[in-house]
Amino acid sequence: MLSLLTHDLGKKLRFARNFLSRRMVHVNLQILYQCNFRCGICNFWKEEYRNKGQLSAAEADVISNRLNEIGPQIISVGGGEPMLHPELVPIVRALGRHHFPVMITNGSLVTGEVARQLWQAGMLEISVSIDYANPQKHDAQRGKPGAYAHGIHALKILHQTRTHPGQRVNMISVIMDDNHDEVEALIELCRDMGITYLVTLYSHNRGSKPAREPAKDLSRCLLDLKQRHRNFVALRGYLERFPSDTSHTAPGRCHAGRNLCNIDCRGEVSFCIDRLENPAGNILTDKMPDIESRLLAGHRANDCRDCWTSCRGSIESVLYGRQRLLNAWDYYQMTRPVSLRGRF
Ligand SMILES: C[S@@+](CC[C@H](N)C(=O)[O-])C[C@H]1O[C@@H](n2cnc3c(N)ncnc32)[C@H](O)[C@@H]1O
């Protein structure tokens, strides 16, 4: 138990200090945009992103050091499909030296061997995207036959190969106009596998998809599910602020630029994954204090309310929402150690 608390203690204490003083704590990092899926809701796999290239492990090392100047971050390694990257393991190792690497994957390339390597390299959490309990619907949305079966297989392998109780495995679903009534079946499937379940709301900004209306009373439905299923670990402050069916706007001011930001595979730093234009600088070539002050200035002028995805919603709920103690408790449930032999 003591070793659990003291593991990475210096890093955790610096992170906690920055978190409590509402500084930058979360970075989305696109290590490449290539993808082996053709999701209907995402444009990252399309032509316009293809020539952006890939981040190298040496560049990840520079990014890790530069970000450490402002303190340890939760770094969400994504893409495209991050597991297509040939240097994923050394990238995670470089990021893990100073930060807390987490990853979202479609799960199709997970094997026992690579899972073990990722955990040993310092990966803290891996979430696998599954949007429907109905395998045919999931495969159709993801544009890949067998996507559902691979995703479920990946979740089991990832959970079994963890090397430390602090490492967590989640299923994550994008909530759209036609899948909220599949959520309970997915939560129950996760419970049977001993893992936890998360959601994020569809963003109509990730490319050129038309806006998709979420279902009526979505917040109430999701909060009710959370009440009944302890492995549904999304923060209640996030769930209770899902926009109503008549609105696509987020309920409040976005804190991107202050508490979270995005870095693409060329090192360009911007507010968020869906707003790559007008970067605040390039982390591979510019000085970190300059980038930080441009991000902060941009944040002050930013009134974007275009999305309510979990990266912004979770941070805002803990730092600025109502019932902060309850949300802090939910955050603990989302991140607390889960015994290697046990289930959540
Ligand atoms: C861009 S993907 C990259 C990781 C990986 N390829 C995957 O599919 O999980 C990261 C996360 O964004 C989600 N996502 C994709 N399009 C989205 C959209 N339009 N709105 C909200 N989330 C979206 C995916 O389902 C996934 O959970």
Short mmCIF file of N, CA, C and O in Angstrom, two decimals, residues 7-59:
data_model
loop_
_atom_site.label_atom_id
_atom_site.label_comp_id
_atom_site.label_asym_id
_atom_site.label_seq_id
_atom_site.Cartn_x
_atom_site.Cartn_y
_atom_site.Cartn_z
N HIS A 7 4.99 5.70 -5.06
CA HIS A 7 5.39 5.54 -6.46
C HIS A 7 5.25 6.88 -7.19
O HIS A 7 4.18 7.49 -7.18
N ASP A 8 6.31 7.38 -7.80
CA ASP A 8 6.27 8.66 -8.53
C ASP A 8 5.82 9.82 -7.64
O ASP A 8 5.14 10.75 -8.12
N LEU A 9 6.19 9.80 -6.37
CA LEU A 9 5.63 10.78 -5.42
C LEU A 9 5.92 12.23 -5.81
O LEU A 9 5.03 13.09 -5.79
N GLY A 10 7.20 12.50 -6.20
CA GLY A 10 7.57 13.88 -6.53
C GLY A 10 6.71 14.41 -7.68
O GLY A 10 6.18 15.52 -7.63
N LYS A 11 6.54 13.57 -8.69
CA LYS A 11 5.74 13.94 -9.86
C LYS A 11 4.28 14.19 -9.43
O LYS A 11 3.67 15.18 -9.85
N LYS A 12 3.77 13.32 -8.58
CA LYS A 12 2.36 13.46 -8.16
C LYS A 12 2.18 14.75 -7.35
O LYS A 12 1.17 15.46 -7.51
N LEU A 13 3.14 15.06 -6.47
CA LEU A 13 3.00 16.27 -5.65
C LEU A 13 3.04 17.53 -6.51
O LEU A 13 2.25 18.45 -6.32
N ARG A 14 3.95 17.56 -7.49
CA ARG A 14 4.03 18.74 -8.38
C ARG A 14 2.75 18.86 -9.20
O ARG A 14 2.22 19.94 -9.43
N PHE A 15 2.23 17.70 -9.64
CA PHE A 15 0.98 17.72 -10.41
C PHE A 15 -0.16 18.25 -9.53
O PHE A 15 -0.93 19.13 -9.97
N ALA A 16 -0.23 17.77 -8.30
CA ALA A 16 -1.32 18.19 -7.40
C ALA A 16 -1.25 19.70 -7.15
O ALA A 16 -2.28 20.40 -7.16
N ARG A 17 -0.04 20.22 -6.97
CA ARG A 17 0.11 21.66 -6.75
C ARG A 17 -0.40 22.46 -7.95
O ARG A 17 -1.17 23.41 -7.81
N ASN A 18 -0.02 22.03 -9.13
CA ASN A 18 -0.49 22.74 -10.34
C ASN A 18 -1.99 22.60 -10.54
O ASN A 18 -2.67 23.53 -10.97
N PHE A 19 -2.50 21.41 -10.24
CA PHE A 19 -3.94 21.16 -10.37
C PHE A 19 -4.71 22.09 -9.45
O PHE A 19 -5.65 22.78 -9.88
N LEU A 20 -4.27 22.16 -8.19
CA LEU A 20 -5.00 22.98 -7.22
C LEU A 20 -4.87 24.47 -7.52
O LEU A 20 -5.75 25.26 -7.19
N SER A 21 -3.75 24.86 -8.15
CA SER A 21 -3.63 26.28 -8.50
C SER A 21 -4.13 26.55 -9.92
O SER A 21 -3.86 27.61 -10.49
N ARG A 22 -4.86 25.59 -10.47
CA ARG A 22 -5.56 25.75 -11.75
C ARG A 22 -4.62 26.13 -12.89
O ARG A 22 -4.92 27.03 -13.67
N ARG A 23 -3.49 25.42 -12.94
CA ARG A 23 -2.56 25.66 -14.04
C ARG A 23 -2.73 24.58 -15.11
O ARG A 23 -3.64 23.75 -15.02
N MET A 24 -1.86 24.56 -16.10
CA MET A 24 -1.94 23.57 -17.18
C MET A 24 -1.70 22.17 -16.61
O MET A 24 -0.68 21.93 -15.95
N VAL A 25 -2.63 21.24 -16.86
CA VAL A 25 -2.47 19.88 -16.33
C VAL A 25 -2.75 18.79 -17.36
O VAL A 25 -2.52 17.61 -17.10
N HIS A 26 -3.31 19.16 -18.52
CA HIS A 26 -3.72 18.12 -19.48
C HIS A 26 -3.33 18.51 -20.90
O HIS A 26 -3.67 19.60 -21.36
N VAL A 27 -2.61 17.60 -21.58
CA VAL A 27 -2.19 17.86 -22.96
C VAL A 27 -2.67 16.72 -23.85
O VAL A 27 -2.43 15.54 -23.54
N ASN A 28 -3.38 17.06 -24.92
CA ASN A 28 -3.68 16.05 -25.94
C ASN A 28 -2.54 16.08 -26.95
O ASN A 28 -2.17 17.15 -27.43
N LEU A 29 -1.99 14.92 -27.27
CA LEU A 29 -0.83 14.86 -28.17
C LEU A 29 -1.15 13.90 -29.33
O LEU A 29 -1.32 12.69 -29.13
N GLN A 30 -1.24 14.48 -30.54
CA GLN A 30 -1.47 13.63 -31.72
C GLN A 30 -0.12 13.21 -32.28
O GLN A 30 0.57 14.03 -32.90
N ILE A 31 0.26 11.95 -32.07
CA ILE A 31 1.58 11.52 -32.52
C ILE A 31 1.59 11.20 -34.02
O ILE A 31 2.65 11.09 -34.63
N LEU A 32 0.43 11.04 -34.61
CA LEU A 32 0.27 10.89 -36.07
C LEU A 32 -1.22 11.02 -36.37
O LEU A 32 -2.05 10.95 -35.45
N TYR A 33 -1.56 11.23 -37.62
CA TYR A 33 -2.99 11.30 -37.98
C TYR A 33 -3.45 10.08 -38.77
O TYR A 33 -4.65 9.90 -38.98
N GLN A 34 -2.50 9.25 -39.21
CA GLN A 34 -2.90 8.07 -39.97
C GLN A 34 -3.77 7.16 -39.09
O GLN A 34 -3.57 7.08 -37.88
N CYS A 35 -4.71 6.49 -39.76
CA CYS A 35 -5.59 5.59 -39.01
C CYS A 35 -5.95 4.40 -39.87
O CYS A 35 -6.05 4.51 -41.10
N ASN A 36 -6.14 3.24 -39.23
CA ASN A 36 -6.56 2.04 -39.97
C ASN A 36 -8.07 1.88 -39.96
O ASN A 36 -8.59 0.89 -40.45
N PHE A 37 -8.81 2.83 -39.35
CA PHE A 37 -10.27 2.82 -39.35
C PHE A 37 -10.76 3.99 -40.21
O PHE A 37 -9.99 4.90 -40.52
N ARG A 38 -12.02 3.96 -40.54
CA ARG A 38 -12.62 5.04 -41.35
C ARG A 38 -13.89 5.50 -40.64
O ARG A 38 -15.01 5.35 -41.16
N CYS A 39 -13.75 6.05 -39.44
CA CYS A 39 -14.91 6.38 -38.61
C CYS A 39 -15.77 7.46 -39.28
O CYS A 39 -15.24 8.45 -39.80
N GLY A 40 -17.09 7.25 -39.20
CA GLY A 40 -18.01 8.22 -39.77
C GLY A 40 -18.02 9.55 -39.03
O GLY A 40 -18.43 10.57 -39.58
N ILE A 41 -17.56 9.56 -37.77
CA ILE A 41 -17.65 10.78 -36.96
C ILE A 41 -16.35 11.58 -36.94
O ILE A 41 -16.27 12.62 -36.30
N CYS A 42 -15.32 11.09 -37.61
CA CYS A 42 -14.00 11.72 -37.47
C CYS A 42 -13.37 11.93 -38.84
O CYS A 42 -13.53 11.10 -39.74
N ASN A 43 -12.64 13.01 -38.99
CA ASN A 43 -12.01 13.30 -40.27
C ASN A 43 -10.49 13.14 -40.26
O ASN A 43 -9.85 13.40 -41.27
N PHE A 44 -9.93 12.74 -39.11
CA PHE A 44 -8.47 12.73 -39.00
C PHE A 44 -7.80 11.77 -39.99
O PHE A 44 -6.63 11.93 -40.32
N TRP A 45 -8.52 10.74 -40.41
CA TRP A 45 -7.92 9.76 -41.33
C TRP A 45 -7.95 10.26 -42.78
O TRP A 45 -7.40 9.61 -43.66
N LYS A 46 -8.56 11.42 -43.03
CA LYS A 46 -8.76 11.86 -44.41
C LYS A 46 -7.53 12.57 -44.99
O LYS A 46 -6.59 12.92 -44.28
N GLU A 47 -7.60 12.80 -46.31
CA GLU A 47 -6.51 13.36 -47.10
C GLU A 47 -5.84 14.58 -46.44
O GLU A 47 -4.61 14.67 -46.35
N GLU A 48 -6.68 15.52 -45.95
CA GLU A 48 -6.12 16.80 -45.51
C GLU A 48 -5.16 16.69 -44.32
O GLU A 48 -4.37 17.58 -44.05
N TYR A 49 -5.23 15.57 -43.57
CA TYR A 49 -4.33 15.40 -42.43
C TYR A 49 -3.13 14.50 -42.77
O TYR A 49 -2.20 14.39 -41.99
N ARG A 50 -3.21 13.84 -43.95
CA ARG A 50 -2.27 12.76 -44.22
C ARG A 50 -0.82 13.22 -44.35
O ARG A 50 0.10 12.50 -44.02
N ASN A 51 -0.60 14.47 -44.83
CA ASN A 51 0.78 14.89 -45.05
C ASN A 51 1.43 15.52 -43.81
O ASN A 51 2.48 16.10 -43.88
N LYS A 52 0.78 15.39 -42.67
CA LYS A 52 1.35 16.02 -41.47
C LYS A 52 2.51 15.24 -40.88
O LYS A 52 3.23 15.75 -40.02
N GLY A 53 2.68 13.98 -41.27
CA GLY A 53 3.82 13.19 -40.78
C GLY A 53 3.59 12.59 -39.41
O GLY A 53 2.44 12.46 -38.96
N GLN A 54 4.69 12.22 -38.76
CA GLN A 54 4.61 11.56 -37.45
C GLN A 54 5.62 12.19 -36.50
O GLN A 54 6.69 12.61 -36.93
N LEU A 55 5.29 12.21 -35.25
CA LEU A 55 6.23 12.70 -34.24
C LEU A 55 7.26 11.59 -33.97
O LEU A 55 6.87 10.43 -33.85
N SER A 56 8.54 11.94 -33.85
CA SER A 56 9.53 10.88 -33.56
C SER A 56 9.70 10.74 -32.04
O SER A 56 9.32 11.63 -31.27
N ALA A 57 10.34 9.64 -31.64
CA ALA A 57 10.60 9.44 -30.20
C ALA A 57 11.55 10.52 -29.69
O ALA A 57 11.41 11.00 -28.55
N ALA A 58 12.51 10.94 -30.54
CA ALA A 58 13.44 12.00 -30.11
C ALA A 58 12.66 13.31 -29.88
O ALA A 58 12.93 14.05 -28.92
N GLU A 59 11.69 13.59 -30.75
CA GLU A 59 10.88 14.81 -30.56
C GLU A 59 9.99 14.68 -29.31
O GLU A 59 9.79 15.67 -28.58
#
